[in-house]
Short mmCIF file of C-alpha atoms in Angstrom, two decimals:
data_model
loop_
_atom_site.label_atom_id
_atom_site.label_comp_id
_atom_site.label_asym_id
_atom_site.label_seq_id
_atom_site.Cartn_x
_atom_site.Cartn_y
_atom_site.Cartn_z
CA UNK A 1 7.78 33.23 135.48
CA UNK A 2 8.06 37.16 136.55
CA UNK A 3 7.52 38.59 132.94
CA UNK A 4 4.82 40.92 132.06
CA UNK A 5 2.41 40.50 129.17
CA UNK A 6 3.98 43.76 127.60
CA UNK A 7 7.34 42.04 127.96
CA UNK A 8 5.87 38.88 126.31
CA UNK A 9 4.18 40.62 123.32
CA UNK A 10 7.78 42.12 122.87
CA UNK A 11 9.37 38.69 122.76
CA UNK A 12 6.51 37.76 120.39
CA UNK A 13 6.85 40.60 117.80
CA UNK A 14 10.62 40.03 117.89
CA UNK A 15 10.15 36.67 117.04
CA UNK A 16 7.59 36.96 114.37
CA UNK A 17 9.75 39.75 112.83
CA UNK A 18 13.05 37.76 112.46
CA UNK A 19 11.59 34.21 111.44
CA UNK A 20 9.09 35.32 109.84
CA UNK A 21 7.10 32.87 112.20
CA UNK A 22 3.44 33.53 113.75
CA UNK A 23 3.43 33.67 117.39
CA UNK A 24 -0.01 33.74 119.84
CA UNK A 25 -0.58 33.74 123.15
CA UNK A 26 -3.55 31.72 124.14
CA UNK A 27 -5.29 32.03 127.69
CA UNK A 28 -6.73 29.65 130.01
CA UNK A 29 -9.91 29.61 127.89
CA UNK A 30 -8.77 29.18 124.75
CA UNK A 31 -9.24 32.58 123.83
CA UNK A 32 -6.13 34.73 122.22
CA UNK A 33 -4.69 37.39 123.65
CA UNK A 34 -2.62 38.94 121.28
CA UNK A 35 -1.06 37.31 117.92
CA UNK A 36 1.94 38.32 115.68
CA UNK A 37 1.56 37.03 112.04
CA UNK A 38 1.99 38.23 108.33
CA UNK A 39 -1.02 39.68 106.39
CA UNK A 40 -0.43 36.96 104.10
CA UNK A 41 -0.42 34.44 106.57
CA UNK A 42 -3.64 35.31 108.10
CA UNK A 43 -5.58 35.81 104.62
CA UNK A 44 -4.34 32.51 103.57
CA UNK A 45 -7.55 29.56 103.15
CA UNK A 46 -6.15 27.55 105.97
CA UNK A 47 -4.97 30.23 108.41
CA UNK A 48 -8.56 30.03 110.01
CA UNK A 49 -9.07 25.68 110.19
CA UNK A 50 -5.50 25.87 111.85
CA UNK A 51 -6.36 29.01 114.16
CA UNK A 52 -9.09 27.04 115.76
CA UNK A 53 -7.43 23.97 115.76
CA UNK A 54 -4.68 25.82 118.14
CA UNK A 55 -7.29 26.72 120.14
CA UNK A 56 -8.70 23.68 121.52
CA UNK A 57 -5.20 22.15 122.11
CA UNK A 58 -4.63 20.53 125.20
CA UNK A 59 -2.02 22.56 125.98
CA UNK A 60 -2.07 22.83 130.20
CA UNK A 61 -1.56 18.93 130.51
CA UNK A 62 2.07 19.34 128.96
CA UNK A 63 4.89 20.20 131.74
CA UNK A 64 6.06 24.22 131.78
CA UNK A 65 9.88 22.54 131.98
CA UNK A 66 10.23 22.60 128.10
CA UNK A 67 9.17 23.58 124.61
CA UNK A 68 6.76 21.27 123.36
CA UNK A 69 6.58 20.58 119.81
CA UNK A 70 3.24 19.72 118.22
CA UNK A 71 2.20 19.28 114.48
CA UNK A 72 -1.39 19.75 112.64
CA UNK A 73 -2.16 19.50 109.02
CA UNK A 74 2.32 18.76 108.30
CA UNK A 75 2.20 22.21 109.75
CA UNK A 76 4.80 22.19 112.84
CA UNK A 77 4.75 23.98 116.14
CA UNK A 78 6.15 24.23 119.06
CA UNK A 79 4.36 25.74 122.84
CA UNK A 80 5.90 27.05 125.74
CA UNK A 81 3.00 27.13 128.75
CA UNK A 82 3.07 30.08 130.81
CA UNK A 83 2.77 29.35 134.95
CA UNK A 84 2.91 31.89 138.04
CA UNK A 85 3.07 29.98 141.15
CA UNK A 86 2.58 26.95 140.35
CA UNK A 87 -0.64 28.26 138.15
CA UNK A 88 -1.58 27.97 134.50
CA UNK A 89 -1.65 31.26 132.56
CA UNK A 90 -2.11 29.86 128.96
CA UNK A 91 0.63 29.16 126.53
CA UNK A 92 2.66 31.08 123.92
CA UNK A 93 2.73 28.98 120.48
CA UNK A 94 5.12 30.08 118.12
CA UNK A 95 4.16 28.82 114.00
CA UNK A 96 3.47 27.29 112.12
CA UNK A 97 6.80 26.16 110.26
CA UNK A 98 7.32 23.65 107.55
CA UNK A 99 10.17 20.54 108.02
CA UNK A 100 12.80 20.52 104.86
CA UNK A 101 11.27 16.82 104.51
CA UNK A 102 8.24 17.57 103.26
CA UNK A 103 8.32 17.22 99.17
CA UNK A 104 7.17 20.41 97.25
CA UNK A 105 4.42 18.55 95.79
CA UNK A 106 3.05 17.77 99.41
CA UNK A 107 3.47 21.62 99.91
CA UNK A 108 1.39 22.32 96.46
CA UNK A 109 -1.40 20.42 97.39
CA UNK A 110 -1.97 21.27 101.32
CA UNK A 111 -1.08 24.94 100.79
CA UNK A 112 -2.16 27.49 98.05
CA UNK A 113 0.55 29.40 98.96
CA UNK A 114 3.22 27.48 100.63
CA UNK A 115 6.07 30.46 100.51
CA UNK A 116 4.18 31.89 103.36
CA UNK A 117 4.81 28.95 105.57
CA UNK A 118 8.45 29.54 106.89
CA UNK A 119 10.65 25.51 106.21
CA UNK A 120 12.68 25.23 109.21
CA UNK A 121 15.18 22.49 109.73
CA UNK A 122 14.73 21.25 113.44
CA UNK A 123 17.89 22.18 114.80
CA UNK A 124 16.46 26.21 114.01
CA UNK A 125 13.41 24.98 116.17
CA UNK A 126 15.04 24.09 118.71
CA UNK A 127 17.37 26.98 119.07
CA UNK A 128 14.28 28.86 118.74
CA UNK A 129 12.44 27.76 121.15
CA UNK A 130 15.40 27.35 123.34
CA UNK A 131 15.66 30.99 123.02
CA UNK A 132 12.14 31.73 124.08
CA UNK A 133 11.75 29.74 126.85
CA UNK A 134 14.95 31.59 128.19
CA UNK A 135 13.60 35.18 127.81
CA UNK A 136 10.42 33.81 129.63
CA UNK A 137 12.06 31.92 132.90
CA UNK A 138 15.91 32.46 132.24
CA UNK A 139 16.21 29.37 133.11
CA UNK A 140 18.89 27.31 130.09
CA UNK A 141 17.88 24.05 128.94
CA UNK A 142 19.51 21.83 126.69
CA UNK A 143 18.68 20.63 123.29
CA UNK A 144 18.64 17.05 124.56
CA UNK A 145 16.55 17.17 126.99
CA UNK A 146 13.87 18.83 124.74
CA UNK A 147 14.49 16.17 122.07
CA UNK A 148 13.99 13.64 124.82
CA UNK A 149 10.18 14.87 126.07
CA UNK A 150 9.47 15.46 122.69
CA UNK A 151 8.25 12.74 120.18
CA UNK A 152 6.98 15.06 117.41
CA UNK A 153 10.81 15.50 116.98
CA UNK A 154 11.68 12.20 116.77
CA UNK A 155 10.43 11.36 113.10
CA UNK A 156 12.28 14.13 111.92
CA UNK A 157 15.39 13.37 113.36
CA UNK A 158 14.69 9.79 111.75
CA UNK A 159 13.94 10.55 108.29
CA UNK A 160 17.06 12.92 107.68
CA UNK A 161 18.85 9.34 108.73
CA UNK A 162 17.47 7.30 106.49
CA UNK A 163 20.44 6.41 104.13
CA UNK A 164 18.75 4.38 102.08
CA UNK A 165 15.93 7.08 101.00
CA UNK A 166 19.20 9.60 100.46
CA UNK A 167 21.14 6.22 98.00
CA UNK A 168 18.01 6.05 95.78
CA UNK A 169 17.70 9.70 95.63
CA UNK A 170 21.12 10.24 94.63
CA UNK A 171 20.91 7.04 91.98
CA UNK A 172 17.83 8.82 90.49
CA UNK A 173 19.85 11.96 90.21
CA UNK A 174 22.87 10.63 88.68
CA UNK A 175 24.62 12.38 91.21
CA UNK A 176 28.23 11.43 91.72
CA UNK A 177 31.07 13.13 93.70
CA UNK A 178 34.41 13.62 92.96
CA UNK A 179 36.80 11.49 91.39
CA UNK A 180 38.92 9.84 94.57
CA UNK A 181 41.48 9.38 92.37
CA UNK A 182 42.37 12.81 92.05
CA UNK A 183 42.12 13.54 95.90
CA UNK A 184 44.68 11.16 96.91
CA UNK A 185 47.14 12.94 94.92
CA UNK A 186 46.16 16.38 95.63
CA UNK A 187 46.73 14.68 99.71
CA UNK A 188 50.06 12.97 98.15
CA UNK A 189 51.19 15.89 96.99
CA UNK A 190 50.37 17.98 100.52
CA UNK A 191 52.28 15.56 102.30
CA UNK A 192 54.90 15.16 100.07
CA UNK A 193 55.71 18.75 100.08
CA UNK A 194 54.84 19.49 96.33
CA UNK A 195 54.11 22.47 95.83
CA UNK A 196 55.09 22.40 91.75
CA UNK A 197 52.72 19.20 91.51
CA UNK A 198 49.52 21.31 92.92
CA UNK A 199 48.44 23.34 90.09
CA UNK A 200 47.44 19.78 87.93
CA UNK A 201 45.32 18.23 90.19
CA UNK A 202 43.68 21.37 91.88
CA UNK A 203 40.97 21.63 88.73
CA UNK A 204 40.26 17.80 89.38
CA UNK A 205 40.04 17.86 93.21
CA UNK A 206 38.00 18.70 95.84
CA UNK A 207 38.14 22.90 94.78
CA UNK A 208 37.43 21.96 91.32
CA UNK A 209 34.70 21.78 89.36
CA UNK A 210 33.47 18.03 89.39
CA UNK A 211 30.40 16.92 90.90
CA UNK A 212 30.41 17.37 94.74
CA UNK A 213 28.42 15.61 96.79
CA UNK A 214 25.51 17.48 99.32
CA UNK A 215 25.77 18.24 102.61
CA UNK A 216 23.16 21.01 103.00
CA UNK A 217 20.09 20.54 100.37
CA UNK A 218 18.89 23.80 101.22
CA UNK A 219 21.56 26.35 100.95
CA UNK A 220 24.14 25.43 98.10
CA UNK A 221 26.69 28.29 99.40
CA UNK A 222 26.16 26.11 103.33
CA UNK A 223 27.25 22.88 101.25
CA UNK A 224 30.04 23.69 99.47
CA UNK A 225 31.86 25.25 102.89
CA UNK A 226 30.81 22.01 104.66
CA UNK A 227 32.66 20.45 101.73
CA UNK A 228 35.52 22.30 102.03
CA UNK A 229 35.83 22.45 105.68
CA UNK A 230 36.25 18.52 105.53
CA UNK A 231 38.58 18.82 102.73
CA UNK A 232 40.39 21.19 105.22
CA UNK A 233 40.77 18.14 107.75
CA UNK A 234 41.83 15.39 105.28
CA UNK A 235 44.86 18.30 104.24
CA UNK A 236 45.31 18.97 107.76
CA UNK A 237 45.94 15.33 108.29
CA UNK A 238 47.98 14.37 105.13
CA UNK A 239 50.37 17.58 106.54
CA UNK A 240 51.08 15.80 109.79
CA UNK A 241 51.73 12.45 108.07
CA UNK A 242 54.32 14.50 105.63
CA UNK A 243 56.36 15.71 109.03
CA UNK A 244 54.47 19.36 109.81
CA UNK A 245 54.13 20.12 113.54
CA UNK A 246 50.78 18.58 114.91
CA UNK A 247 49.75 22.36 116.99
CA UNK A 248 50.91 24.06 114.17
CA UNK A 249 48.62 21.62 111.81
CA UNK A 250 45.57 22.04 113.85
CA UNK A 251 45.91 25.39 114.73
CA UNK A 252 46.04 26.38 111.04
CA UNK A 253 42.78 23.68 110.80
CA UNK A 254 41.25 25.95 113.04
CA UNK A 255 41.68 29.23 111.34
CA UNK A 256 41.11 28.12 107.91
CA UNK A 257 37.61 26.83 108.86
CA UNK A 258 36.54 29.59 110.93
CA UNK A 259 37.70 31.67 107.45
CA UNK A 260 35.58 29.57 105.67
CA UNK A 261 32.60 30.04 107.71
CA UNK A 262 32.90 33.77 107.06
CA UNK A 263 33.07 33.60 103.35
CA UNK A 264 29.53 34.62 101.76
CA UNK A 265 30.63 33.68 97.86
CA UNK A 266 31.37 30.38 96.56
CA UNK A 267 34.55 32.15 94.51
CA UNK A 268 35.87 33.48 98.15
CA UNK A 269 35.44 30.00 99.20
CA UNK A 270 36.59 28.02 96.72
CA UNK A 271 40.19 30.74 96.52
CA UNK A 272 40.67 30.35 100.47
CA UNK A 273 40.65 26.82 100.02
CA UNK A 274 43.46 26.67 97.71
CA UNK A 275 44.90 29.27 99.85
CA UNK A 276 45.07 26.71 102.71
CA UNK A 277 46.50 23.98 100.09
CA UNK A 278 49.39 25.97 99.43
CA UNK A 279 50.09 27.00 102.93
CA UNK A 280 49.79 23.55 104.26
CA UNK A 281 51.74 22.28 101.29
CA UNK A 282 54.67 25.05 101.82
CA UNK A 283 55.16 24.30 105.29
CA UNK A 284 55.32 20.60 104.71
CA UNK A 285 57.75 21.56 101.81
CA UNK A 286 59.59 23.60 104.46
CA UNK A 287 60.04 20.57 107.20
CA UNK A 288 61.13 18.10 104.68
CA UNK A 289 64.31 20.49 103.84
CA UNK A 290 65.05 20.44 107.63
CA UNK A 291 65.15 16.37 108.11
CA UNK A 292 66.53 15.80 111.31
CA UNK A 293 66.49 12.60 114.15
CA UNK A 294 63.45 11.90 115.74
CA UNK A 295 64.84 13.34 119.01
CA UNK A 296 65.72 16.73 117.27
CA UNK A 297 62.37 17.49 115.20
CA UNK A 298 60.50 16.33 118.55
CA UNK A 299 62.53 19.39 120.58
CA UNK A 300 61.77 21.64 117.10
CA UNK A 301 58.23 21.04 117.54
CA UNK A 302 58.42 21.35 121.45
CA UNK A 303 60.20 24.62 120.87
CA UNK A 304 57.44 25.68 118.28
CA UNK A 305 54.42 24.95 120.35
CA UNK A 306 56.39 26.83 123.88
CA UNK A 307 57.53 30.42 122.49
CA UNK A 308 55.85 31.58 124.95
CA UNK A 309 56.69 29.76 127.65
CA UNK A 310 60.05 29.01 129.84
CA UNK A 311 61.69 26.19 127.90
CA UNK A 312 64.63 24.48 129.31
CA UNK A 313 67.24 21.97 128.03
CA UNK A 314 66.19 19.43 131.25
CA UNK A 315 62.80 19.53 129.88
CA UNK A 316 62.94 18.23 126.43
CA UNK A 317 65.78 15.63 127.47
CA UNK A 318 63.53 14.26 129.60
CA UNK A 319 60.73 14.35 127.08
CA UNK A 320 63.44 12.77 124.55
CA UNK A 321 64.98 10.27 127.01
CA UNK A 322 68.71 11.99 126.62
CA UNK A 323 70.73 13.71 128.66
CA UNK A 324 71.15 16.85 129.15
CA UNK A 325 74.67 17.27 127.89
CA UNK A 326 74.27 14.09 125.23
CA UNK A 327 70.94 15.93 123.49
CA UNK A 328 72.64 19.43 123.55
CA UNK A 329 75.98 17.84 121.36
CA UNK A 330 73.49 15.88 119.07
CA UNK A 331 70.96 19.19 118.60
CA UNK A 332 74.22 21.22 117.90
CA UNK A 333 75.75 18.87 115.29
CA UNK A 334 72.21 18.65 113.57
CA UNK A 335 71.24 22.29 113.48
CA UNK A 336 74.08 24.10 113.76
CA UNK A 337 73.40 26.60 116.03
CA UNK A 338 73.18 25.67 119.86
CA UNK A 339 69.34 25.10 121.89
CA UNK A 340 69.46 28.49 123.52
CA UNK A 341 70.24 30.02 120.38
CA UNK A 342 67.44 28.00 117.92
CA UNK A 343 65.18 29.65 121.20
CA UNK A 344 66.26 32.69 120.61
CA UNK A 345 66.06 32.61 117.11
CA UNK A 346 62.78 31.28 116.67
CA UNK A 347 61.43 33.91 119.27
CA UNK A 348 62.61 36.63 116.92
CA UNK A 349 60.34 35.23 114.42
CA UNK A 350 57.54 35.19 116.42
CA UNK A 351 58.10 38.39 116.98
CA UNK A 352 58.71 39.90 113.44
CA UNK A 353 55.17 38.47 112.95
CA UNK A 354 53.80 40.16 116.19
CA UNK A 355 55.55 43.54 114.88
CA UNK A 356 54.05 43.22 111.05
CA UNK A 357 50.85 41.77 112.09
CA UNK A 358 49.63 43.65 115.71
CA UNK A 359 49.67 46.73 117.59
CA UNK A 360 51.10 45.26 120.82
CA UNK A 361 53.30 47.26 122.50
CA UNK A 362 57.46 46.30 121.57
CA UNK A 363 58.08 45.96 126.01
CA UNK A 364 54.79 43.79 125.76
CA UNK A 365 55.93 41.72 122.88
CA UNK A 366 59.39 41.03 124.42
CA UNK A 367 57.54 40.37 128.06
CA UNK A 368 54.97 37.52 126.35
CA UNK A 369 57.76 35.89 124.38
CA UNK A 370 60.20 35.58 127.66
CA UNK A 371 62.96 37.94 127.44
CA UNK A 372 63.92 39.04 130.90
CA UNK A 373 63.86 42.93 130.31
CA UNK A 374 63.03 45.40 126.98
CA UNK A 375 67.19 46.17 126.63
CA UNK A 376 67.54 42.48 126.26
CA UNK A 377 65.00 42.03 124.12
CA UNK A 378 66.53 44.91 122.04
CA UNK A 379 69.87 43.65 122.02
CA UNK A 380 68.64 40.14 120.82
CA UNK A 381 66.50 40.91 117.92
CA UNK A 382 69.26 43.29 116.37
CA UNK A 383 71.80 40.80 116.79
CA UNK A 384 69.97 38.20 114.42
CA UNK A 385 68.02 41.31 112.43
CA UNK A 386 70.80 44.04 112.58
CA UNK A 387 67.69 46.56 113.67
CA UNK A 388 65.91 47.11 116.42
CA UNK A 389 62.31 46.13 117.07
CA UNK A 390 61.16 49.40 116.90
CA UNK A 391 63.23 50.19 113.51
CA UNK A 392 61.46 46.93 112.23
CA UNK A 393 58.62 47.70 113.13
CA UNK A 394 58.60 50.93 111.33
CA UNK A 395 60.27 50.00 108.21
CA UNK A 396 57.50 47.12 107.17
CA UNK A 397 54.48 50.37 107.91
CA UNK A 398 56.17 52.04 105.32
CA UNK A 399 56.95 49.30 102.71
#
């Protein structure tokens, strides 16, 4: 360890400050050096009966290689000891916090005022204390290996798994979630392509209003996007199954969830999903008008997910198990246009989007998306948009 005490207090207040945690630094004696806590905190009836109970902890028999979590009173901690050389300083302890676990009633009684008490779900322990023990020895650890030397952890871990705690809860509660029924033919209808069927069964589903089930008990905006973000992988799947491009399915899985991490409203959430309904359901809608062979939509999709890369006619016969010539004649007769111009075609899409959607420069657009020189580019994108990039380009700025 080569930080300073200064550097430590700073750590300390920073920590105190954004958790709203106590943090002390306790010497080789037992005495402490400096301590970070709330006014409230410290004029609270047990502040004192825990304060000396943190001082005659046995803290220097614990390794320096990890947090270690300790808990006194349902009050939890965790200690990081502080070594020079291969000598004991005295240890920073950073609480105390409550667990989720604990029942308000428990709270009532042990505290007077439990509010001041920050309740911290372990896995914001950890990366707490993860965090600390970095800006002490910037040294990374993982969260497994402090779970491992850890046994005050363990319990909690536990008791969040304990399913049949969580049925009888839910029994008591006469909490139900949402009608199944309805979600397998909001899924039907995704991959079936039915977009005119979506509107009656959207109110029913999983963005409607009936009962949904809890997957964060503490933050209802945390459990409806969990919610949703699942609901987001059962659509994703039901797309495939209906004929939509697997990278296209998952990368639109992707962005839809990271969306719905971002959203701070339930309303926000709740529209984006039905957003990614329609989207999903649209392009399934789209892939069923284009039924071709299994050998042709396998090229399409090769095509789709290699834009912007070299694809050749040798490749995807191989991939197909045609020849050459044999899978050229059948992609022909199926599309109607020949493989090198579907390429081109497609890559003229791509790069309407690129042209409505980013700044990129037209030469770098044509360069990612394979066209051997700008004039080329040029010459292909007005033959199948009858204007040029840079006329395209300009025209949708000033629609």
């Amino acid at each position: 360890m080569k930080i300073s005490t200064i550097d430590l207090q700073y750590i300390s207040q920073l920590i105190s400050e954004i958790h709203h945690l106590p943090v002390s630094y306790i010497n080789v004696a037992g005495e402490v050096v400096f301590e970070y806590s709330s006014a409230e905190y410290t004029s609270n009836p047990s502040y004192i009966s825990l304060k000396e109970q943190l001082k005659t902890y046995p803290y220097h028999t614990a390794s320096n290689s990890y947090p270690i979590y300790f808990s006194i009173a349902e009050c939890n901690y965790f200690y990081i000891n502080l070594t020079v050389d291969n000598q004991y300083l005295g240890a920073l302890v950073v609480g105390p916090s409550l667990s989720p676990v604990i029942e308000d009633t428990i709270k009532s009684t042990i505290y007077h005022e439990p509010d001041l008490f920050p309740t911290l779900h372990y896995q914001q322990c950890l990366a707490i204390s993860l965090f600390v023990y970095y800006s002490i020895y910037q040294k990374k650890i993982s969260k497994t290996a402090v779970i491992h030397h850890n046994h005050a952890l363990k319990p909690l871990i536990r008791h969040e798994g304990h399913t049949a705690l969580e049925l009888s809860y839910a029994r008591r509660k006469d909490s139900v979630h949402t009608n199944l029924y309805y979600e397998k033919i909001l899924l039907d209808n995704v991959k079936n392509g039915r977009m005119e069927k979506l509107n009656e069964v959207l109110n029913y589903s999983i963005v409607g209003q009936a009962q949904l089930g809890v997957l964060s008990k503490h933050n209802h905006l945390r459990s409806v996007q969990y919610l949703m973000i699942t609901g987001i992988a059962l659509i994703c799947r039901a797309a495939i199954e209906g004929g939509l491009n697997e990278e296209t399915a998952f990368t639109l899985s992707d962005f839809y969830i990271q969306k719905l991490e971002d959203q701070s409203s339930l309303i926000d959430i709740l529209s984006l999903m039905e957003e990614a309904i329609y989207d999903f359901t649209h392009r399934v809608s789209q892939a069923k008008q284009n039924k071709y062979s299994a050998p042709i939509t396998t090229c399409i999709h090769s095509i789709e997910n290699q834009l912007y890369s070299e694809i050749t006619l040798n490749q995807l016969s191989a991939i197909c198990h045609l020849s050459p010539n044999y899978l050229s004649s059948l992609f022909k007769k199926e599309v109607g246009i020949s493989f090198s111009e579907y390429i081109q075609q497609q890559r003229i899409e791509e790069a309407k989007k690129l042209l409505t959607y980013t700044s990129y420069p037209i030469l770098d657009i044509g360069s990612l998306l394979n066209f051997t020189d700008q004039s080329y580019f040029i010459k292909v994108f007005k033959k199948f948009t009858g204007i040029t990039p840079k006329q395209y380009r300009n025209k949708d700025v000033h629609q």
